[in-house]
Short mmCIF file of N, CA and C in Angstrom, two decimals:
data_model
loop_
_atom_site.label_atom_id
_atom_site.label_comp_id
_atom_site.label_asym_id
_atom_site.label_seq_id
_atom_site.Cartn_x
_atom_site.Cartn_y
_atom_site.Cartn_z
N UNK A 11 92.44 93.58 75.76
CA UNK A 11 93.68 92.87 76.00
C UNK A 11 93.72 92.30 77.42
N UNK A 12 92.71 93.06 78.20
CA UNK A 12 92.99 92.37 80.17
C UNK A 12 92.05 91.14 79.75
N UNK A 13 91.63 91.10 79.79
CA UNK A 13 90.44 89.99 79.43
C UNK A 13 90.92 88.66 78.76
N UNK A 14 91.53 89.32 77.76
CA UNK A 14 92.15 87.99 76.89
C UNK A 14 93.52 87.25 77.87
N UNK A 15 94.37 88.38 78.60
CA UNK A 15 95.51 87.86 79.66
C UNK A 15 94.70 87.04 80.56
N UNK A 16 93.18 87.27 81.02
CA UNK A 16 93.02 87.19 82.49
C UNK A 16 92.07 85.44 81.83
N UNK A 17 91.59 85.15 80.68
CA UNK A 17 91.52 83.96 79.96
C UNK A 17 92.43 83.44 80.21
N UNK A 18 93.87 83.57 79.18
CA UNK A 18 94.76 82.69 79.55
C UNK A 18 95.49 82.68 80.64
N UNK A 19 95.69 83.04 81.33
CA UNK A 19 95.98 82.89 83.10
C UNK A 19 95.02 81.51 83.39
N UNK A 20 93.58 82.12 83.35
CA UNK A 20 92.71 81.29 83.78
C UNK A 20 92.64 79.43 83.45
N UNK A 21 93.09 79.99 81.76
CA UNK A 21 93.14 78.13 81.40
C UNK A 21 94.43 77.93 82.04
N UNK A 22 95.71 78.21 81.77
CA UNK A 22 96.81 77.80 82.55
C UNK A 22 96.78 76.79 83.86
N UNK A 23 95.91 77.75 84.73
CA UNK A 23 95.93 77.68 85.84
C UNK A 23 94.98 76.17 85.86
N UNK A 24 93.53 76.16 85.41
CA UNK A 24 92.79 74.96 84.88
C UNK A 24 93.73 73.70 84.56
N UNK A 25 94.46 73.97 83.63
CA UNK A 25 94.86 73.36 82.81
C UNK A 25 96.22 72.75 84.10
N UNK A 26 96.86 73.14 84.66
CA UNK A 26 97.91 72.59 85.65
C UNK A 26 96.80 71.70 86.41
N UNK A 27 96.22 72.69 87.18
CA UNK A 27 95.39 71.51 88.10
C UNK A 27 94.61 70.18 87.85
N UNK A 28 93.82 70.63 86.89
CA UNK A 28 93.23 69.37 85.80
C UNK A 28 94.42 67.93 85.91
N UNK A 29 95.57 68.46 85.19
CA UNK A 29 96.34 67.42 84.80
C UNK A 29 97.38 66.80 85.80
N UNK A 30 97.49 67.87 86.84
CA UNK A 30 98.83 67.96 87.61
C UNK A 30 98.46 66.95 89.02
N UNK A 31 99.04 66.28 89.57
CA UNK A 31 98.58 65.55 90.75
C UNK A 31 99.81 65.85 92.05
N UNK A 32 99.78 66.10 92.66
CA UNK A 32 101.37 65.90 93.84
C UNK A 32 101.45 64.91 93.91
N UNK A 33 100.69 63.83 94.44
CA UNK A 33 100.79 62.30 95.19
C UNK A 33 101.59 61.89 93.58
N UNK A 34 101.42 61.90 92.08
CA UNK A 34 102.31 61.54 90.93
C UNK A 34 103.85 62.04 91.06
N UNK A 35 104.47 61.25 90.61
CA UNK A 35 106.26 61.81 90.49
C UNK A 35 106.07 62.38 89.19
N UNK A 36 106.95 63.16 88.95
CA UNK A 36 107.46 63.89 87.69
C UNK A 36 106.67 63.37 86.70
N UNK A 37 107.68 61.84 86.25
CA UNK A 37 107.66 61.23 85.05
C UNK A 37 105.82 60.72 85.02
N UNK A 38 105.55 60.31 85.79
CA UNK A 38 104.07 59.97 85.91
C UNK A 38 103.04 61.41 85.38
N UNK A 39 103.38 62.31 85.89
CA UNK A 39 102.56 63.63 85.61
C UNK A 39 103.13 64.31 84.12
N UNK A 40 104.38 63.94 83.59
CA UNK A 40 103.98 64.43 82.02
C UNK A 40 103.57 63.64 81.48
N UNK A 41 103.42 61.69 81.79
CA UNK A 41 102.53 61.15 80.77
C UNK A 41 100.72 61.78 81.04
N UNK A 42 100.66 62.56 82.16
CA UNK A 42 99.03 62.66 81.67
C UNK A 42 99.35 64.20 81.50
N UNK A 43 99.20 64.28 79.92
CA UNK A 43 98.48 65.40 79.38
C UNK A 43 97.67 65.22 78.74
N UNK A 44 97.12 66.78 78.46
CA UNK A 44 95.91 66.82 77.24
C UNK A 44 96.60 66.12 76.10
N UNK A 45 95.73 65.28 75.01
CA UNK A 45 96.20 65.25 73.79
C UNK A 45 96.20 66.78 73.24
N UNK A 46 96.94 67.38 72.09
CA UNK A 46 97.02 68.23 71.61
C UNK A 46 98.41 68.68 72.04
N UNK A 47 98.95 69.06 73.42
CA UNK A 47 99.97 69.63 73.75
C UNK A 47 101.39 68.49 73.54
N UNK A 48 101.69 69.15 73.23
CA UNK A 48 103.47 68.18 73.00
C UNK A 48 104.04 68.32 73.89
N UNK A 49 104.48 67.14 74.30
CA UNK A 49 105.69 66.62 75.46
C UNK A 49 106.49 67.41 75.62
N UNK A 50 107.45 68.26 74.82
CA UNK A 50 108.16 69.15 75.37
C UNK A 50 107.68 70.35 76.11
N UNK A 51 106.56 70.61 75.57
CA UNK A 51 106.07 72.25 75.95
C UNK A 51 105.11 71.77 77.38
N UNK A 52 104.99 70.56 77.22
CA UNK A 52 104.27 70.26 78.74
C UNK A 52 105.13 70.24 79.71
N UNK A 53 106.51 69.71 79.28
CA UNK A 53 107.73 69.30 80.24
C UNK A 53 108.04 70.59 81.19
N UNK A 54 108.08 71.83 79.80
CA UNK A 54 108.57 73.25 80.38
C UNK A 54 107.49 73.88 81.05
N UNK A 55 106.17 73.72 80.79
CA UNK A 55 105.47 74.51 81.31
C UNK A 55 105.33 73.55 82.85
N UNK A 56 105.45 72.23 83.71
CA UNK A 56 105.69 71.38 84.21
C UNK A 56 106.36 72.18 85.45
N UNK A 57 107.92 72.27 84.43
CA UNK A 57 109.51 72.70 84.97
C UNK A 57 109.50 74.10 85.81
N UNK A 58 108.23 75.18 84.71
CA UNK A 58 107.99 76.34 85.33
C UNK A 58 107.27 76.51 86.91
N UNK A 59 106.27 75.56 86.61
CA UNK A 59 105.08 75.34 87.85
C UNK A 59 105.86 74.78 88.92
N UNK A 60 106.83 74.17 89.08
CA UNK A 60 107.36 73.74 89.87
C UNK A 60 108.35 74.60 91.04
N UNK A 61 108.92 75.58 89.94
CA UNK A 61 109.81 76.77 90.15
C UNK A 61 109.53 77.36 91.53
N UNK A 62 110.41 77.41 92.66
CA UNK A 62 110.49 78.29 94.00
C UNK A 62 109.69 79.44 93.62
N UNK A 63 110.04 80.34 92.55
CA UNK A 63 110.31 81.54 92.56
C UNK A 63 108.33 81.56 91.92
N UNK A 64 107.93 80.53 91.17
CA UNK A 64 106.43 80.60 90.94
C UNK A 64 105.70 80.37 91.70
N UNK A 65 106.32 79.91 92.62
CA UNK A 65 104.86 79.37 93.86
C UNK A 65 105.08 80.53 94.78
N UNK A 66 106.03 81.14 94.54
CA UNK A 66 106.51 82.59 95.22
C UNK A 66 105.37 83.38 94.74
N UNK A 67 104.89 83.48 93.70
CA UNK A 67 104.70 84.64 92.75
C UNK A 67 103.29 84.17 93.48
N UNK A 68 102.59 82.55 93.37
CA UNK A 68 100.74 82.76 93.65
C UNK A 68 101.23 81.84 95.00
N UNK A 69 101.01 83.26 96.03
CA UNK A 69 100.79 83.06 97.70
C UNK A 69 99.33 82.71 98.23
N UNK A 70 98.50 82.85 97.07
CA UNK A 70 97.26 82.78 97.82
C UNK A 70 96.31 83.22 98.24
N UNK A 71 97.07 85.12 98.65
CA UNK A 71 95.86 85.84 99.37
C UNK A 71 96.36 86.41 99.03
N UNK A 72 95.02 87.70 98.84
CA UNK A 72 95.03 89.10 98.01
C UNK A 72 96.34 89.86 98.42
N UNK A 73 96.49 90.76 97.92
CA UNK A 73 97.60 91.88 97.73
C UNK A 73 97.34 92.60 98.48
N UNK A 74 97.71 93.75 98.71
CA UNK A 74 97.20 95.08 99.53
C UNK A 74 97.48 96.06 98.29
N UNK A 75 96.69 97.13 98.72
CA UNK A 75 96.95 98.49 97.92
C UNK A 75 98.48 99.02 97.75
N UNK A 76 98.92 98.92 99.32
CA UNK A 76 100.10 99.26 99.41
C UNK A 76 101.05 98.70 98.05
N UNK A 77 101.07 97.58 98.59
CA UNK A 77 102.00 96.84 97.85
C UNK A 77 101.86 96.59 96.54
N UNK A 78 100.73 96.65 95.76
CA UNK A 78 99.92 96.97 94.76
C UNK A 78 100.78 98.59 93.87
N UNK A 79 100.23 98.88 95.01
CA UNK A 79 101.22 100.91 94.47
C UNK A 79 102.57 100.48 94.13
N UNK A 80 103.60 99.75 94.87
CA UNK A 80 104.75 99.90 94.63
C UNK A 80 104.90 99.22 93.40
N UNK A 81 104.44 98.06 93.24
CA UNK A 81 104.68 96.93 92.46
C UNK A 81 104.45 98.26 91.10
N UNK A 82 103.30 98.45 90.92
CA UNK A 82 102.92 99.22 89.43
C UNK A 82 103.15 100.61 89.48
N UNK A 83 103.70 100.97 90.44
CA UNK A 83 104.62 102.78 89.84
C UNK A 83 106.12 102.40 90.13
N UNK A 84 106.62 101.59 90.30
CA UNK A 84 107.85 101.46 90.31
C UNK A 84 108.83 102.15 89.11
N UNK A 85 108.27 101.78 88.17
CA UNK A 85 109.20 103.11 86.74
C UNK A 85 108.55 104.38 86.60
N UNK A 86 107.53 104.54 86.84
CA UNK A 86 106.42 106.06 87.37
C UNK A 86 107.64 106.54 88.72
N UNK A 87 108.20 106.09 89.31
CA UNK A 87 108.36 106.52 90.83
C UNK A 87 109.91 106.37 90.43
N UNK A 88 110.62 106.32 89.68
CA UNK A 88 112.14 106.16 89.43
C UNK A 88 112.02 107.47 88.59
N UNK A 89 111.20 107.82 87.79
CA UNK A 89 111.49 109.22 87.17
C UNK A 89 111.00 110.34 87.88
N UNK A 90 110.70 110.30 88.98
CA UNK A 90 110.40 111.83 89.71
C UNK A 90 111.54 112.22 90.16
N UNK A 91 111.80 113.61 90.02
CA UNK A 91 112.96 114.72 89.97
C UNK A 91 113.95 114.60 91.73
N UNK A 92 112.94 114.08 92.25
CA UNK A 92 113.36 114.08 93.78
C UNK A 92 113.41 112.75 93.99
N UNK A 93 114.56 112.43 94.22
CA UNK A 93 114.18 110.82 94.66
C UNK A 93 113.99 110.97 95.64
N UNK A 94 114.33 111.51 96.68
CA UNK A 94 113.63 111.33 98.17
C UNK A 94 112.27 111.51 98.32
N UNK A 95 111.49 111.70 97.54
CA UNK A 95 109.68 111.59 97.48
C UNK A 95 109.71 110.22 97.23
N UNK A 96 110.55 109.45 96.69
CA UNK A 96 110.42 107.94 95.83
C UNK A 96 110.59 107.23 97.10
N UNK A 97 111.68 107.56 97.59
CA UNK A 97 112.03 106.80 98.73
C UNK A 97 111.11 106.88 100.21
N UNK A 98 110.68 107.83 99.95
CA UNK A 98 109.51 108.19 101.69
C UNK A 98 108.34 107.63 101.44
N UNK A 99 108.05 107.89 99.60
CA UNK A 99 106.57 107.49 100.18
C UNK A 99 106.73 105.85 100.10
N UNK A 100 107.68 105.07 99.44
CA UNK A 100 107.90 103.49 99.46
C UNK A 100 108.08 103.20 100.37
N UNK A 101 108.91 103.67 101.66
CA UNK A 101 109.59 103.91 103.17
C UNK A 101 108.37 103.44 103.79
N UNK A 102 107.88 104.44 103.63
CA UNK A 102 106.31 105.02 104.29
C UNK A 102 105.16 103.81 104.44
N UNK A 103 105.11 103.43 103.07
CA UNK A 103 103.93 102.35 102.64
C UNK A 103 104.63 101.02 104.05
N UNK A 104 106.12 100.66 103.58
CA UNK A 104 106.57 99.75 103.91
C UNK A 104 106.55 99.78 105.48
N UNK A 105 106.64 100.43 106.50
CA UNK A 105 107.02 101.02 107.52
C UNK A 105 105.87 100.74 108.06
N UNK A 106 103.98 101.40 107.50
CA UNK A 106 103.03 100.90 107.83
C UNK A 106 102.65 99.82 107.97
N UNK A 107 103.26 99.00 106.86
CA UNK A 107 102.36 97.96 107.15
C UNK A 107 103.09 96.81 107.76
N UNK A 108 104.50 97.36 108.28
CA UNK A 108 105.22 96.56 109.06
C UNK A 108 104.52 96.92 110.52
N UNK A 109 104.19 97.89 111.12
CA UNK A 109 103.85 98.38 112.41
C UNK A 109 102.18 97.49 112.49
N UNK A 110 101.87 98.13 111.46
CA UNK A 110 99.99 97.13 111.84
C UNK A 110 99.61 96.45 110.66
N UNK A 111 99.44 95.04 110.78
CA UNK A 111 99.21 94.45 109.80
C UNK A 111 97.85 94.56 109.38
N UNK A 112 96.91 95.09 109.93
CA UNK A 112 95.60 95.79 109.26
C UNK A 112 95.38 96.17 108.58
N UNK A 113 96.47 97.18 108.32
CA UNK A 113 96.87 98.24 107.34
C UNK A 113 97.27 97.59 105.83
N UNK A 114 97.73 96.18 105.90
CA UNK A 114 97.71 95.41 104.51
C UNK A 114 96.40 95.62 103.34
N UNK A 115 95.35 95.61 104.26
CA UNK A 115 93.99 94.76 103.82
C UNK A 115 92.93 96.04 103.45
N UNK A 116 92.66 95.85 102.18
CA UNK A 116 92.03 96.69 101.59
C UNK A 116 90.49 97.50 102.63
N UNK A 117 91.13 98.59 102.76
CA UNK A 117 90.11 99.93 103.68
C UNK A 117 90.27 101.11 102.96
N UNK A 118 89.37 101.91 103.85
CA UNK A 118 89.45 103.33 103.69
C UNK A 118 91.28 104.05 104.44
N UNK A 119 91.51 103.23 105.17
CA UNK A 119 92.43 103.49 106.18
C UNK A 119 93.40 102.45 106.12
N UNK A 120 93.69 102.01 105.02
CA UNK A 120 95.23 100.99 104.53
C UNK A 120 96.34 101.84 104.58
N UNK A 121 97.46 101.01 104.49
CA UNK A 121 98.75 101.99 104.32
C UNK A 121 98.48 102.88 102.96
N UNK A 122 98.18 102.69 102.19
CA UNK A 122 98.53 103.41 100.67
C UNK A 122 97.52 104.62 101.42
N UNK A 123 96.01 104.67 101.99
CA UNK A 123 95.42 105.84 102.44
C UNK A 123 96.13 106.58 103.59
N UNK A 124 96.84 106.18 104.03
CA UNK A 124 97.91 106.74 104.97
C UNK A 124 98.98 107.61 104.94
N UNK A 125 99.48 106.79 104.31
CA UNK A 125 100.19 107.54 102.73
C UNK A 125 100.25 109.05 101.59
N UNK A 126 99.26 108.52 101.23
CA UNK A 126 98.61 109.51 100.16
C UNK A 126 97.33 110.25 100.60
N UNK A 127 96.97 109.96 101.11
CA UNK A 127 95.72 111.05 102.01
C UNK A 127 94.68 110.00 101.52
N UNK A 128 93.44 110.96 101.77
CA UNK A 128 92.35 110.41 101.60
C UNK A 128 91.83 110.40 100.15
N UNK A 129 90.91 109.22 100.02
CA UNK A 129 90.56 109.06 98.21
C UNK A 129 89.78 110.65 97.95
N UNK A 130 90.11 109.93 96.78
CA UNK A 130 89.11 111.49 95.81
C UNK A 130 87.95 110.92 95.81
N UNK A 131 86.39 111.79 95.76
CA UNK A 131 85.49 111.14 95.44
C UNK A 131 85.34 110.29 94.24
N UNK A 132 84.54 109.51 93.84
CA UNK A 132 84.56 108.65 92.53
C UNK A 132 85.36 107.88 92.26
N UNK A 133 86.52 107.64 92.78
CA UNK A 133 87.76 106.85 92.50
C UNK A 133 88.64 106.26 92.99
N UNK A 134 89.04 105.02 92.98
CA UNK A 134 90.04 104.75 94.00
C UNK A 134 91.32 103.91 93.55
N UNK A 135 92.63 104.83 94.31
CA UNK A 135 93.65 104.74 93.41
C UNK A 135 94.28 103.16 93.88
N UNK A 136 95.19 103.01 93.05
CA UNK A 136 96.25 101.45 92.63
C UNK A 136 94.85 100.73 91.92
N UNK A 137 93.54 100.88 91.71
CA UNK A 137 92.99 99.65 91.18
C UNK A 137 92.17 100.20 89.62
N UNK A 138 92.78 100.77 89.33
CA UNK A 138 92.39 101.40 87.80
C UNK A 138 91.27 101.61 87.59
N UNK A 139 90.70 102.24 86.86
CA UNK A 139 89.50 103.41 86.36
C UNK A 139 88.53 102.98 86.71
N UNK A 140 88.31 101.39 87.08
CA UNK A 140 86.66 100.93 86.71
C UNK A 140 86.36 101.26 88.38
N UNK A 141 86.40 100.75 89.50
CA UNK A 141 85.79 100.65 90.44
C UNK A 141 85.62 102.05 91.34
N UNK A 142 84.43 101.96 92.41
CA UNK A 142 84.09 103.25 92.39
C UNK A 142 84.40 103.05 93.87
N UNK A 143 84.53 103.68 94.89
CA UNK A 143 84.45 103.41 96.35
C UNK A 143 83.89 103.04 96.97
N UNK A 144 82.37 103.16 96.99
CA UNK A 144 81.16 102.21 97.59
C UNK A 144 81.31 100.84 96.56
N UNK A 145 81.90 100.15 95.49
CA UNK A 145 81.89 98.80 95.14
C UNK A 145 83.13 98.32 95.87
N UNK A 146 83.94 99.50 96.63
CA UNK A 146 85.05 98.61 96.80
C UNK A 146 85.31 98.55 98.19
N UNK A 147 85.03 99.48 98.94
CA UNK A 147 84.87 99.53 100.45
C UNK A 147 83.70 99.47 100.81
N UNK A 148 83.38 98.69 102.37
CA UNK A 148 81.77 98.82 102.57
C UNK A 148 81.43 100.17 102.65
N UNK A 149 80.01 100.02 102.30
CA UNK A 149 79.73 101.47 102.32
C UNK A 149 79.08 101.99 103.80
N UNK A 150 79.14 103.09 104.45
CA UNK A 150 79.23 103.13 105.84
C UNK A 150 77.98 103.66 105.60
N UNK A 151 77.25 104.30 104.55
CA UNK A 151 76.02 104.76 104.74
C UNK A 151 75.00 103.11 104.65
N UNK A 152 74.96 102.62 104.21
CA UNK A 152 74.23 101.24 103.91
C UNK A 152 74.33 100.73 105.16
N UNK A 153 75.21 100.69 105.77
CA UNK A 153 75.91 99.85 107.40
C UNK A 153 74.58 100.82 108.19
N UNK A 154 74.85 102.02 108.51
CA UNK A 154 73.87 102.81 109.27
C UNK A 154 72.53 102.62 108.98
N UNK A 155 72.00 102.17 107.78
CA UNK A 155 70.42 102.23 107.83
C UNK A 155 70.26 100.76 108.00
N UNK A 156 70.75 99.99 108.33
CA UNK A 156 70.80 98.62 108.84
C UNK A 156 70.56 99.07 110.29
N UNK A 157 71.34 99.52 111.05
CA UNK A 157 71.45 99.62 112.22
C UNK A 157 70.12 100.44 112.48
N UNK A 158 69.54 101.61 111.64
CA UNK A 158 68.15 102.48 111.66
C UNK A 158 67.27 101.43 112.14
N UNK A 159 67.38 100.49 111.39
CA UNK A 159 66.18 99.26 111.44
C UNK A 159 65.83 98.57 112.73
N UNK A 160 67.49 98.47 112.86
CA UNK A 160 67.51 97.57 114.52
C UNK A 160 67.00 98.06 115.02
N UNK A 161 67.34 99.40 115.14
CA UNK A 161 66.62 100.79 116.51
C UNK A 161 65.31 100.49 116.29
N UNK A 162 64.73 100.33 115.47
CA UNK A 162 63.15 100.69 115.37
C UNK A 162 62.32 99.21 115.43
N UNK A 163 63.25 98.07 115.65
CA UNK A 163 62.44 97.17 115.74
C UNK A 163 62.78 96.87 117.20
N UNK A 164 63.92 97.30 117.86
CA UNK A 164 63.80 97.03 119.29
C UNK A 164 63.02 98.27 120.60
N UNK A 165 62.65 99.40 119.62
CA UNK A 165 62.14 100.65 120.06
C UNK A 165 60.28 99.43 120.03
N UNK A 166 59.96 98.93 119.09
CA UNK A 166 58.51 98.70 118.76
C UNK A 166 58.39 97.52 119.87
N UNK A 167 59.57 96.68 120.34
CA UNK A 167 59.47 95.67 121.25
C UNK A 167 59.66 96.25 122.16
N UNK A 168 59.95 97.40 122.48
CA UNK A 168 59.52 97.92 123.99
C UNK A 168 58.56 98.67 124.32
N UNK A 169 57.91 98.89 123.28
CA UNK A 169 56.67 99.86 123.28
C UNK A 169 55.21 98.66 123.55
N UNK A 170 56.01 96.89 123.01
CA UNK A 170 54.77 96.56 123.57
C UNK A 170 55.00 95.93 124.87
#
């Protein structure tokens, strides 16, 4: 079912740009559609793309974890027994990444790891089951045997 959403997202998105021009007015940009789609459903889907609140929605640049967490436990985080856990750790997220904006951008050390402590091995939370921590953060062991290399090729240029 993600796959088939993340298709049609994809033509949508195709499918606006393909047809859609800024430098065209309105009336100019619903005469060019695909054949197949009908004038009305182009008009609305048009009416939607245009919408404050949609160009709100695609900013452009990635998400953060943080904000990621809130967005998708928000009804997870309304049924815990304490709302003041609901409210600190949302507080919390929000609070970070108002103080350092670093803390937005996907690390080992983002607000959400700040937060919630440190990952578990194998897994890393707000981005669901598939990705593992070395696909998703650099990996610091790989970084170091890079640097092994340097040492030993500037150790061999001083040896001659």
């Amino acid at each position: 079912m993600q796959r088939i959403g993340k298709l049609w997202k994809d033509t949508r998105h195709n499918l606006y740009h393909k047809c859609y021009k800024e430098t065209r007015t309105f009336e100019k940009n619903l005469e060019h559609r695909l054949s197949g789609i009908e004038e009305n459903e182009w008009k609305g889907f048009l009416e939607y793309r245009q919408k404050e609140e949609t160009k709100d929605k695609e900013q452009g640049r990635p998400i953060g974890r943080g904000k990621l967490f809130i967005i998708t436990h928000k009804k997870k985080m309304a049924r815990i027994f304490i709302p003041d856990a609901r409210v600190v750790s949302v507080k919390a997220i929000v609070n970070l990444e108002r103080q350092d904006e670093s803390s937005k951008y996907l690390s080992q050390n983002d607000s959400l790891a700040q937060v919630l402590g440190k990952e578990h091995p194998g897994r890393v939370r707000a981005l669901g089951a598939g990705p593992c921590p070395t696909q998703v953060f650099d990996n610091t062991a790989r970084q170091l045997s890079g640097s092994g290399e340097q040492m030993k090729s500037m150790r061999g240029g001083l040896q001659n």
